[in-house]
Amino acid sequence: MTKTPHLTILTGASRGMGLAMAQQLLSPERHLLCISRRASDELAEQARHKGALLTQWTQDLADTTGSRQRLQAWLESMDTSGMKSATLINNAGVIPRIGPLDDCPPDELANALRVGLEAPMQLTAAFLAATGAWVQAGWRGPRKVLNISSGLGRSAMAAQAPYCAAKAGMDHFTRCSALDEAQREHGARLVSLAPGVIDTDMQSQLRAGDPAAFPDRNRFVELQRQGQLTSPQDAAARLLVWLERADFGDKPVADVRD
């Protein structure tokens, strides 16, 4: 395997803000592993053009145990000589059917929590375990986990209990894991970061909700009408700037608008 100074793992990289982040992360200095349900031919072509090392896994993150085992085994097999940093970005998420909790089909509810909360927890566990072993073997590069959260994890909204609960859980497990890592020598730094309101397929899904089941629908319609949505490219750039801040991890739950 070609050696690069930096390793970044990104979930949900096939579209929207995830794809924009992946495009901006491509560099000859970085090995980028993208984990999504489908690979992106566009991203692969851009990686070839830039001379960047890109690995794409087609992986259903609802298979949380399989995702964790696959990532941990891959990290444990890596040659870390020459590697300067390792980063995990948990970006993937799912909005289930819009409406009250009792109207959400059981399979959609379970999938939203698996992809939006359990998968990030399992992948973070795999990342911390494998890279922690690198530290025990003498590796001293910075390790970072960036969890892409949402303001909806901090403010309740009708008709989206599963998504709000997943993001709230993401915030809190980040706090807990940050406390764990603070007790370890050369511990990882973790942040659960809300990216603001972004013009993605998720916003389109919310605007298309049934007003009778989704009382906040007009709020999202107005955000688009008034031009208050951030482009995926701009949102991705702001997140990646935050990732490089010297104080990354000092505040484990944050918002790019702070």
PDB file of C-alpha atoms in Angstrom:
ATOM      1  CA  MET A   1       0.000   0.000   0.000  1.00  0.00           C
ATOM      2  CA  THR A   2       1.224   3.496  -0.854  1.00  0.00           C
ATOM      3  CA  LYS A   3       2.183   5.350   2.297  1.00  0.00           C
ATOM      4  CA  THR A   4       0.670   8.774   3.004  1.00  0.00           C
ATOM      5  CA  PRO A   5       1.142  11.039   6.030  1.00  0.00           C
ATOM      6  CA  HIS A   6      -2.546  11.360   6.893  1.00  0.00           C
ATOM      7  CA  LEU A   7      -5.422   8.890   7.167  1.00  0.00           C
ATOM      8  CA  THR A   8      -9.053  10.025   7.104  1.00  0.00           C
ATOM      9  CA  ILE A   9     -12.110   7.775   7.297  1.00  0.00           C
ATOM     10  CA  LEU A  10     -15.425   9.288   6.200  1.00  0.00           C
ATOM     11  CA  THR A  11     -18.918   7.761   6.226  1.00  0.00           C
ATOM     12  CA  GLY A  12     -21.816   8.856   4.025  1.00  0.00           C
ATOM     13  CA  ALA A  13     -19.496  10.147   1.315  1.00  0.00           C
ATOM     14  CA  SER A  14     -21.528   9.342  -1.799  1.00  0.00           C
ATOM     15  CA  ARG A  15     -23.684  12.491  -1.943  1.00  0.00           C
ATOM     16  CA  GLY A  16     -24.496  15.860  -0.405  1.00  0.00           C
ATOM     17  CA  MET A  17     -22.189  17.302   2.208  1.00  0.00           C
ATOM     18  CA  GLY A  18     -20.402  13.960   2.615  1.00  0.00           C
ATOM     19  CA  LEU A  19     -19.390  13.965  -1.043  1.00  0.00           C
ATOM     20  CA  ALA A  20     -18.325  17.607  -0.764  1.00  0.00           C
ATOM     21  CA  MET A  21     -16.130  16.750   2.230  1.00  0.00           C
ATOM     22  CA  ALA A  22     -14.608  13.810   0.392  1.00  0.00           C
ATOM     23  CA  GLN A  23     -13.800  15.989  -2.622  1.00  0.00           C
ATOM     24  CA  GLN A  24     -12.111  18.583  -0.425  1.00  0.00           C
ATOM     25  CA  LEU A  25     -10.148  15.941   1.486  1.00  0.00           C
ATOM     26  CA  LEU A  26      -8.601  14.388  -1.626  1.00  0.00           C
ATOM     27  CA  SER A  27      -4.845  14.980  -1.562  1.00  0.00           C
ATOM     28  CA  PRO A  28      -1.614  13.145  -2.393  1.00  0.00           C
ATOM     29  CA  GLU A  29      -0.801  13.624   1.314  1.00  0.00           C
ATOM     30  CA  ARG A  30      -3.892  11.722   2.498  1.00  0.00           C
ATOM     31  CA  HIS A  31      -5.316   8.223   2.323  1.00  0.00           C
ATOM     32  CA  LEU A  32      -9.084   8.726   2.280  1.00  0.00           C
ATOM     33  CA  LEU A  33     -11.346   5.778   3.109  1.00  0.00           C
ATOM     34  CA  CYS A  34     -14.986   6.450   2.210  1.00  0.00           C
ATOM     35  CA  ILE A  35     -17.687   4.153   3.603  1.00  0.00           C
ATOM     36  CA  SER A  36     -21.100   4.383   1.911  1.00  0.00           C
ATOM     37  CA  ARG A  37     -23.806   2.159   0.470  1.00  0.00           C
ATOM     38  CA  ARG A  38     -22.469   2.911  -2.990  1.00  0.00           C
ATOM     39  CA  ALA A  39     -19.178   4.073  -4.434  1.00  0.00           C
ATOM     40  CA  SER A  40     -18.815   7.328  -6.358  1.00  0.00           C
ATOM     41  CA  ASP A  41     -17.315   7.132  -9.851  1.00  0.00           C
ATOM     42  CA  GLU A  42     -17.040  10.930  -9.818  1.00  0.00           C
ATOM     43  CA  LEU A  43     -14.951  10.864  -6.657  1.00  0.00           C
ATOM     44  CA  ALA A  44     -12.735   8.085  -7.997  1.00  0.00           C
ATOM     45  CA  GLU A  45     -12.017  10.111 -11.132  1.00  0.00           C
ATOM     46  CA  GLN A  46     -11.188  13.207  -9.095  1.00  0.00           C
ATOM     47  CA  ALA A  47      -8.822  11.157  -6.938  1.00  0.00           C
ATOM     48  CA  ARG A  48      -6.999   9.912 -10.036  1.00  0.00           C
ATOM     49  CA  HIS A  49      -6.720  13.460 -11.354  1.00  0.00           C
ATOM     50  CA  LYS A  50      -5.244  14.713  -8.064  1.00  0.00           C
ATOM     51  CA  GLY A  51      -2.971  11.740  -7.497  1.00  0.00           C
ATOM     52  CA  ALA A  52      -4.785  11.031  -4.234  1.00  0.00           C
ATOM     53  CA  LEU A  53      -5.072   7.653  -2.544  1.00  0.00           C
ATOM     54  CA  LEU A  54      -8.783   6.813  -2.270  1.00  0.00           C
ATOM     55  CA  THR A  55     -10.375   3.628  -0.967  1.00  0.00           C
ATOM     56  CA  GLN A  56     -14.149   3.222  -1.255  1.00  0.00           C
ATOM     57  CA  TRP A  57     -16.102   0.580   0.637  1.00  0.00           C
ATOM     58  CA  THR A  58     -19.685  -0.263  -0.234  1.00  0.00           C
ATOM     59  CA  GLN A  59     -21.014  -1.013   3.226  1.00  0.00           C
ATOM     60  CA  ASP A  60     -24.499  -0.877   4.720  1.00  0.00           C
ATOM     61  CA  LEU A  61     -23.916   0.874   8.031  1.00  0.00           C
ATOM     62  CA  ALA A  62     -27.126  -0.685   9.363  1.00  0.00           C
ATOM     63  CA  ASP A  63     -24.914  -3.780   9.703  1.00  0.00           C
ATOM     64  CA  THR A  64     -23.260  -2.136  12.659  1.00  0.00           C
ATOM     65  CA  THR A  65     -21.312  -5.135  13.936  1.00  0.00           C
ATOM     66  CA  GLY A  66     -20.010  -6.012  10.486  1.00  0.00           C
ATOM     67  CA  SER A  67     -19.001  -2.393   9.877  1.00  0.00           C
ATOM     68  CA  ARG A  68     -17.091  -2.251  13.147  1.00  0.00           C
ATOM     69  CA  GLN A  69     -15.291  -5.536  12.580  1.00  0.00           C
ATOM     70  CA  ARG A  70     -14.328  -4.601   9.033  1.00  0.00           C
ATOM     71  CA  LEU A  71     -12.914  -1.225  10.043  1.00  0.00           C
ATOM     72  CA  GLN A  72     -11.037  -2.520  13.064  1.00  0.00           C
ATOM     73  CA  ALA A  73      -9.422  -5.358  11.091  1.00  0.00           C
ATOM     74  CA  TRP A  74      -8.394  -2.915   8.342  1.00  0.00           C
ATOM     75  CA  LEU A  75      -6.855  -0.474  10.815  1.00  0.00           C
ATOM     76  CA  GLU A  76      -5.054  -3.236  12.685  1.00  0.00           C
ATOM     77  CA  SER A  77      -3.434  -4.383   9.425  1.00  0.00           C
ATOM     78  CA  MET A  78      -2.021  -0.950   8.560  1.00  0.00           C
ATOM     79  CA  ASP A  79       1.641  -0.038   8.483  1.00  0.00           C
ATOM     80  CA  THR A  80       1.772   3.187  10.510  1.00  0.00           C
ATOM     81  CA  SER A  81       5.383   4.076   9.730  1.00  0.00           C
ATOM     82  CA  GLY A  82       5.377   7.560   8.247  1.00  0.00           C
ATOM     83  CA  MET A  83       1.754   8.196   9.222  1.00  0.00           C
ATOM     84  CA  LYS A  84       1.287  11.524  10.983  1.00  0.00           C
ATOM     85  CA  SER A  85      -2.436  11.580  11.852  1.00  0.00           C
ATOM     86  CA  ALA A  86      -5.608   9.503  11.871  1.00  0.00           C
ATOM     87  CA  THR A  87      -9.147  10.894  11.721  1.00  0.00           C
ATOM     88  CA  LEU A  88     -12.642   9.390  11.701  1.00  0.00           C
ATOM     89  CA  ILE A  89     -15.579  11.483  10.448  1.00  0.00           C
ATOM     90  CA  ASN A  90     -18.999   9.980  11.184  1.00  0.00           C
ATOM     91  CA  ASN A  91     -21.261  11.777   8.720  1.00  0.00           C
ATOM     92  CA  ALA A  92     -23.892   9.232   7.610  1.00  0.00           C
ATOM     93  CA  GLY A  93     -27.459   9.645   8.831  1.00  0.00           C
ATOM     94  CA  VAL A  94     -31.028   8.734   7.899  1.00  0.00           C
ATOM     95  CA  ILE A  95     -34.353  10.566   8.164  1.00  0.00           C
ATOM     96  CA  PRO A  96     -37.176   8.026   8.472  1.00  0.00           C
ATOM     97  CA  ARG A  97     -40.784   8.663   7.543  1.00  0.00           C
ATOM     98  CA  ILE A  98     -41.847  12.130   8.662  1.00  0.00           C
ATOM     99  CA  GLY A  99     -44.573  12.018  11.271  1.00  0.00           C
ATOM    100  CA  PRO A 100     -45.337  11.126  14.889  1.00  0.00           C
ATOM    101  CA  LEU A 101     -43.341   8.316  16.446  1.00  0.00           C
ATOM    102  CA  ASP A 102     -46.309   5.918  16.436  1.00  0.00           C
ATOM    103  CA  ASP A 103     -46.626   6.356  12.652  1.00  0.00           C
ATOM    104  CA  CYS A 104     -42.980   5.426  11.994  1.00  0.00           C
ATOM    105  CA  PRO A 105     -42.691   1.849  10.645  1.00  0.00           C
ATOM    106  CA  PRO A 106     -40.589  -0.347  12.946  1.00  0.00           C
ATOM    107  CA  ASP A 107     -37.990  -1.091  10.270  1.00  0.00           C
ATOM    108  CA  GLU A 108     -37.494   2.613   9.476  1.00  0.00           C
ATOM    109  CA  LEU A 109     -37.213   3.475  13.165  1.00  0.00           C
ATOM    110  CA  ALA A 110     -34.630   0.737  13.724  1.00  0.00           C
ATOM    111  CA  ASN A 111     -32.645   1.733  10.619  1.00  0.00           C
ATOM    112  CA  ALA A 112     -32.531   5.406  11.620  1.00  0.00           C
ATOM    113  CA  LEU A 113     -31.104   4.539  15.028  1.00  0.00           C
ATOM    114  CA  ARG A 114     -28.669   1.961  13.673  1.00  0.00           C
ATOM    115  CA  VAL A 115     -27.226   4.232  10.974  1.00  0.00           C
ATOM    116  CA  GLY A 116     -27.494   7.482  12.912  1.00  0.00           C
ATOM    117  CA  LEU A 117     -26.320   6.379  16.353  1.00  0.00           C
ATOM    118  CA  GLU A 118     -25.247   2.758  16.714  1.00  0.00           C
ATOM    119  CA  ALA A 119     -22.987   2.784  13.633  1.00  0.00           C
ATOM    120  CA  PRO A 120     -21.070   5.897  14.741  1.00  0.00           C
ATOM    121  CA  MET A 121     -20.625   4.355  18.183  1.00  0.00           C
ATOM    122  CA  GLN A 122     -19.384   1.049  16.751  1.00  0.00           C
ATOM    123  CA  LEU A 123     -17.049   2.715  14.243  1.00  0.00           C
ATOM    124  CA  THR A 124     -15.701   5.051  16.916  1.00  0.00           C
ATOM    125  CA  ALA A 125     -15.076   2.059  19.164  1.00  0.00           C
ATOM    126  CA  ALA A 126     -13.192   0.306  16.350  1.00  0.00           C
ATOM    127  CA  PHE A 127     -11.155   3.428  15.587  1.00  0.00           C
ATOM    128  CA  LEU A 128     -10.243   4.078  19.215  1.00  0.00           C
ATOM    129  CA  ALA A 129      -9.322   0.449  19.858  1.00  0.00           C
ATOM    130  CA  ALA A 130      -7.147   0.018  16.776  1.00  0.00           C
ATOM    131  CA  THR A 131      -5.413   3.393  16.907  1.00  0.00           C
ATOM    132  CA  GLY A 132      -5.051   3.063  20.678  1.00  0.00           C
ATOM    133  CA  ALA A 133      -3.028  -0.059  20.005  1.00  0.00           C
ATOM    134  CA  TRP A 134      -0.839   2.016  17.683  1.00  0.00           C
ATOM    135  CA  VAL A 135      -0.213   4.420  20.568  1.00  0.00           C
ATOM    136  CA  GLN A 136       0.708   1.547  22.872  1.00  0.00           C
ATOM    137  CA  ALA A 137       3.206   0.430  20.234  1.00  0.00           C
ATOM    138  CA  GLY A 138       4.813   3.887  20.215  1.00  0.00           C
ATOM    139  CA  TRP A 139       2.876   5.825  17.537  1.00  0.00           C
ATOM    140  CA  ARG A 140       2.327   9.452  18.552  1.00  0.00           C
ATOM    141  CA  GLY A 141       0.238  11.119  15.861  1.00  0.00           C
ATOM    142  CA  PRO A 142      -2.963  13.003  16.701  1.00  0.00           C
ATOM    143  CA  ARG A 143      -6.172  10.956  16.629  1.00  0.00           C
ATOM    144  CA  LYS A 144      -9.465  12.763  16.030  1.00  0.00           C
ATOM    145  CA  VAL A 145     -13.123  11.762  15.816  1.00  0.00           C
ATOM    146  CA  LEU A 146     -15.525  14.272  14.248  1.00  0.00           C
ATOM    147  CA  ASN A 147     -19.184  13.328  14.623  1.00  0.00           C
ATOM    148  CA  ILE A 148     -21.531  15.309  12.383  1.00  0.00           C
ATOM    149  CA  SER A 149     -24.452  16.124  14.633  1.00  0.00           C
ATOM    150  CA  SER A 150     -27.398  18.499  14.204  1.00  0.00           C
ATOM    151  CA  GLY A 151     -29.178  21.292  15.979  1.00  0.00           C
ATOM    152  CA  LEU A 152     -32.107  18.858  16.083  1.00  0.00           C
ATOM    153  CA  GLY A 153     -30.154  16.806  18.595  1.00  0.00           C
ATOM    154  CA  ARG A 154     -30.329  19.809  20.932  1.00  0.00           C
ATOM    155  CA  SER A 155     -33.799  21.192  20.124  1.00  0.00           C
ATOM    156  CA  ALA A 156     -36.835  18.924  19.881  1.00  0.00           C
ATOM    157  CA  MET A 157     -38.971  18.922  16.741  1.00  0.00           C
ATOM    158  CA  ALA A 158     -42.286  17.219  16.127  1.00  0.00           C
ATOM    159  CA  ALA A 159     -42.445  14.410  13.538  1.00  0.00           C
ATOM    160  CA  GLN A 160     -38.729  13.559  13.753  1.00  0.00           C
ATOM    161  CA  ALA A 161     -38.262  11.720  17.052  1.00  0.00           C
ATOM    162  CA  PRO A 162     -35.899   9.026  15.639  1.00  0.00           C
ATOM    163  CA  TYR A 163     -33.547  11.506  13.935  1.00  0.00           C
ATOM    164  CA  CYS A 164     -33.543  13.913  16.900  1.00  0.00           C
ATOM    165  CA  ALA A 165     -32.899  11.033  19.310  1.00  0.00           C
ATOM    166  CA  ALA A 166     -30.014   9.697  17.206  1.00  0.00           C
ATOM    167  CA  LYS A 167     -28.311  13.094  17.091  1.00  0.00           C
ATOM    168  CA  ALA A 168     -28.869  13.705  20.811  1.00  0.00           C
ATOM    169  CA  GLY A 169     -27.329  10.310  21.506  1.00  0.00           C
ATOM    170  CA  MET A 170     -24.390  11.185  19.251  1.00  0.00           C
ATOM    171  CA  ASP A 171     -23.753  14.336  21.258  1.00  0.00           C
ATOM    172  CA  HIS A 172     -23.810  12.502  24.553  1.00  0.00           C
ATOM    173  CA  PHE A 173     -21.706   9.499  23.582  1.00  0.00           C
ATOM    174  CA  THR A 174     -19.149  11.981  22.268  1.00  0.00           C
ATOM    175  CA  ARG A 175     -19.063  13.648  25.676  1.00  0.00           C
ATOM    176  CA  CYS A 176     -18.636  10.280  27.389  1.00  0.00           C
ATOM    177  CA  SER A 177     -15.894   9.038  25.057  1.00  0.00           C
ATOM    178  CA  ALA A 178     -14.074  12.362  25.354  1.00  0.00           C
ATOM    179  CA  LEU A 179     -13.977  11.842  29.125  1.00  0.00           C
ATOM    180  CA  ASP A 180     -12.618   8.315  28.602  1.00  0.00           C
ATOM    181  CA  GLU A 181      -9.896   9.512  26.240  1.00  0.00           C
ATOM    182  CA  ALA A 182      -8.899  12.335  28.584  1.00  0.00           C
ATOM    183  CA  GLN A 183      -7.822   9.669  31.084  1.00  0.00           C
ATOM    184  CA  ARG A 184      -5.518   7.967  28.575  1.00  0.00           C
ATOM    185  CA  GLU A 185      -2.004   8.920  27.593  1.00  0.00           C
ATOM    186  CA  HIS A 186      -2.103  10.471  24.117  1.00  0.00           C
ATOM    187  CA  GLY A 187      -5.882  10.049  24.067  1.00  0.00           C
ATOM    188  CA  ALA A 188      -7.983  10.863  21.025  1.00  0.00           C
ATOM    189  CA  ARG A 189      -9.876  14.146  20.686  1.00  0.00           C
ATOM    190  CA  LEU A 190     -13.600  13.979  19.925  1.00  0.00           C
ATOM    191  CA  VAL A 191     -16.145  16.587  18.818  1.00  0.00           C
ATOM    192  CA  SER A 192     -19.834  16.288  17.937  1.00  0.00           C
ATOM    193  CA  LEU A 193     -20.368  19.247  15.626  1.00  0.00           C
ATOM    194  CA  ALA A 194     -23.617  20.681  14.268  1.00  0.00           C
ATOM    195  CA  PRO A 195     -23.018  21.929  10.703  1.00  0.00           C
ATOM    196  CA  GLY A 196     -25.860  24.447  10.376  1.00  0.00           C
ATOM    197  CA  VAL A 197     -28.739  24.257   7.893  1.00  0.00           C
ATOM    198  CA  ILE A 198     -27.561  22.839   4.582  1.00  0.00           C
ATOM    199  CA  ASP A 199     -29.189  22.546   1.163  1.00  0.00           C
ATOM    200  CA  THR A 200     -29.163  18.746   0.826  1.00  0.00           C
ATOM    201  CA  ASP A 201     -31.553  15.917  -0.069  1.00  0.00           C
ATOM    202  CA  MET A 202     -32.471  15.791   3.618  1.00  0.00           C
ATOM    203  CA  GLN A 203     -33.813  19.345   3.424  1.00  0.00           C
ATOM    204  CA  SER A 204     -35.802  18.422   0.313  1.00  0.00           C
ATOM    205  CA  GLN A 205     -37.275  15.488   2.192  1.00  0.00           C
ATOM    206  CA  LEU A 206     -38.351  17.759   5.063  1.00  0.00           C
ATOM    207  CA  ARG A 207     -39.899  20.331   2.701  1.00  0.00           C
ATOM    208  CA  ALA A 208     -41.879  17.542   1.029  1.00  0.00           C
ATOM    209  CA  GLY A 209     -43.388  16.390   4.332  1.00  0.00           C
ATOM    210  CA  ASP A 210     -47.152  16.263   4.852  1.00  0.00           C
ATOM    211  CA  PRO A 211     -48.112  19.488   6.688  1.00  0.00           C
ATOM    212  CA  ALA A 212     -50.762  17.584   8.635  1.00  0.00           C
ATOM    213  CA  ALA A 213     -48.087  15.292  10.110  1.00  0.00           C
ATOM    214  CA  PHE A 214     -45.209  17.799  10.156  1.00  0.00           C
ATOM    215  CA  PRO A 215     -46.115  21.111  11.806  1.00  0.00           C
ATOM    216  CA  ASP A 216     -42.610  22.566  11.229  1.00  0.00           C
ATOM    217  CA  ARG A 217     -42.686  22.037   7.451  1.00  0.00           C
ATOM    218  CA  ASN A 218     -43.186  25.735   6.632  1.00  0.00           C
ATOM    219  CA  ARG A 219     -40.076  26.605   8.612  1.00  0.00           C
ATOM    220  CA  PHE A 220     -37.938  24.578   6.200  1.00  0.00           C
ATOM    221  CA  VAL A 221     -39.793  25.919   3.158  1.00  0.00           C
ATOM    222  CA  GLU A 222     -39.058  29.466   4.349  1.00  0.00           C
ATOM    223  CA  LEU A 223     -35.379  28.713   4.954  1.00  0.00           C
ATOM    224  CA  GLN A 224     -35.020  27.796   1.302  1.00  0.00           C
ATOM    225  CA  ARG A 225     -37.205  30.664   0.058  1.00  0.00           C
ATOM    226  CA  GLN A 226     -35.177  33.218   2.011  1.00  0.00           C
ATOM    227  CA  GLY A 227     -31.838  31.807   0.839  1.00  0.00           C
ATOM    228  CA  GLN A 228     -30.722  30.801   4.323  1.00  0.00           C
ATOM    229  CA  LEU A 229     -29.421  27.344   3.383  1.00  0.00           C
ATOM    230  CA  THR A 230     -25.678  26.769   3.213  1.00  0.00           C
ATOM    231  CA  SER A 231     -24.370  24.918   0.155  1.00  0.00           C
ATOM    232  CA  PRO A 232     -22.892  21.449   0.785  1.00  0.00           C
ATOM    233  CA  GLN A 233     -19.519  22.719  -0.426  1.00  0.00           C
ATOM    234  CA  ASP A 234     -19.455  25.689   1.954  1.00  0.00           C
ATOM    235  CA  ALA A 235     -20.688  23.581   4.869  1.00  0.00           C
ATOM    236  CA  ALA A 236     -18.018  20.963   4.188  1.00  0.00           C
ATOM    237  CA  ALA A 237     -15.303  23.616   4.118  1.00  0.00           C
ATOM    238  CA  ARG A 238     -16.436  25.028   7.474  1.00  0.00           C
ATOM    239  CA  LEU A 239     -16.426  21.569   9.061  1.00  0.00           C
ATOM    240  CA  LEU A 240     -12.949  20.770   7.782  1.00  0.00           C
ATOM    241  CA  VAL A 241     -11.624  24.108   9.040  1.00  0.00           C
ATOM    242  CA  TRP A 242     -13.051  23.239  12.476  1.00  0.00           C
ATOM    243  CA  LEU A 243     -11.327  19.862  12.319  1.00  0.00           C
ATOM    244  CA  GLU A 244      -7.953  21.609  11.986  1.00  0.00           C
ATOM    245  CA  ARG A 245      -8.471  24.040  14.864  1.00  0.00           C
ATOM    246  CA  ALA A 246      -5.795  23.972  17.546  1.00  0.00           C
ATOM    247  CA  ASP A 247      -8.513  23.705  20.201  1.00  0.00           C
ATOM    248  CA  PHE A 248     -10.327  20.811  18.516  1.00  0.00           C
ATOM    249  CA  GLY A 249     -11.768  18.643  21.276  1.00  0.00           C
ATOM    250  CA  ASP A 250     -11.662  21.241  24.047  1.00  0.00           C
ATOM    251  CA  LYS A 251     -15.444  21.497  23.683  1.00  0.00           C
ATOM    252  CA  PRO A 252     -16.794  18.039  22.748  1.00  0.00           C
ATOM    253  CA  VAL A 253     -20.221  19.318  21.615  1.00  0.00           C
ATOM    254  CA  ALA A 254     -20.201  22.386  19.384  1.00  0.00           C
ATOM    255  CA  ASP A 255     -21.866  24.210  16.491  1.00  0.00           C
ATOM    256  CA  VAL A 256     -20.047  25.750  13.514  1.00  0.00           C
ATOM    257  CA  ARG A 257     -22.210  28.846  14.005  1.00  0.00           C
ATOM    258  CA  ASP A 258     -20.830  29.449  17.504  1.00  0.00           C
TER     259      ASP A 258
END
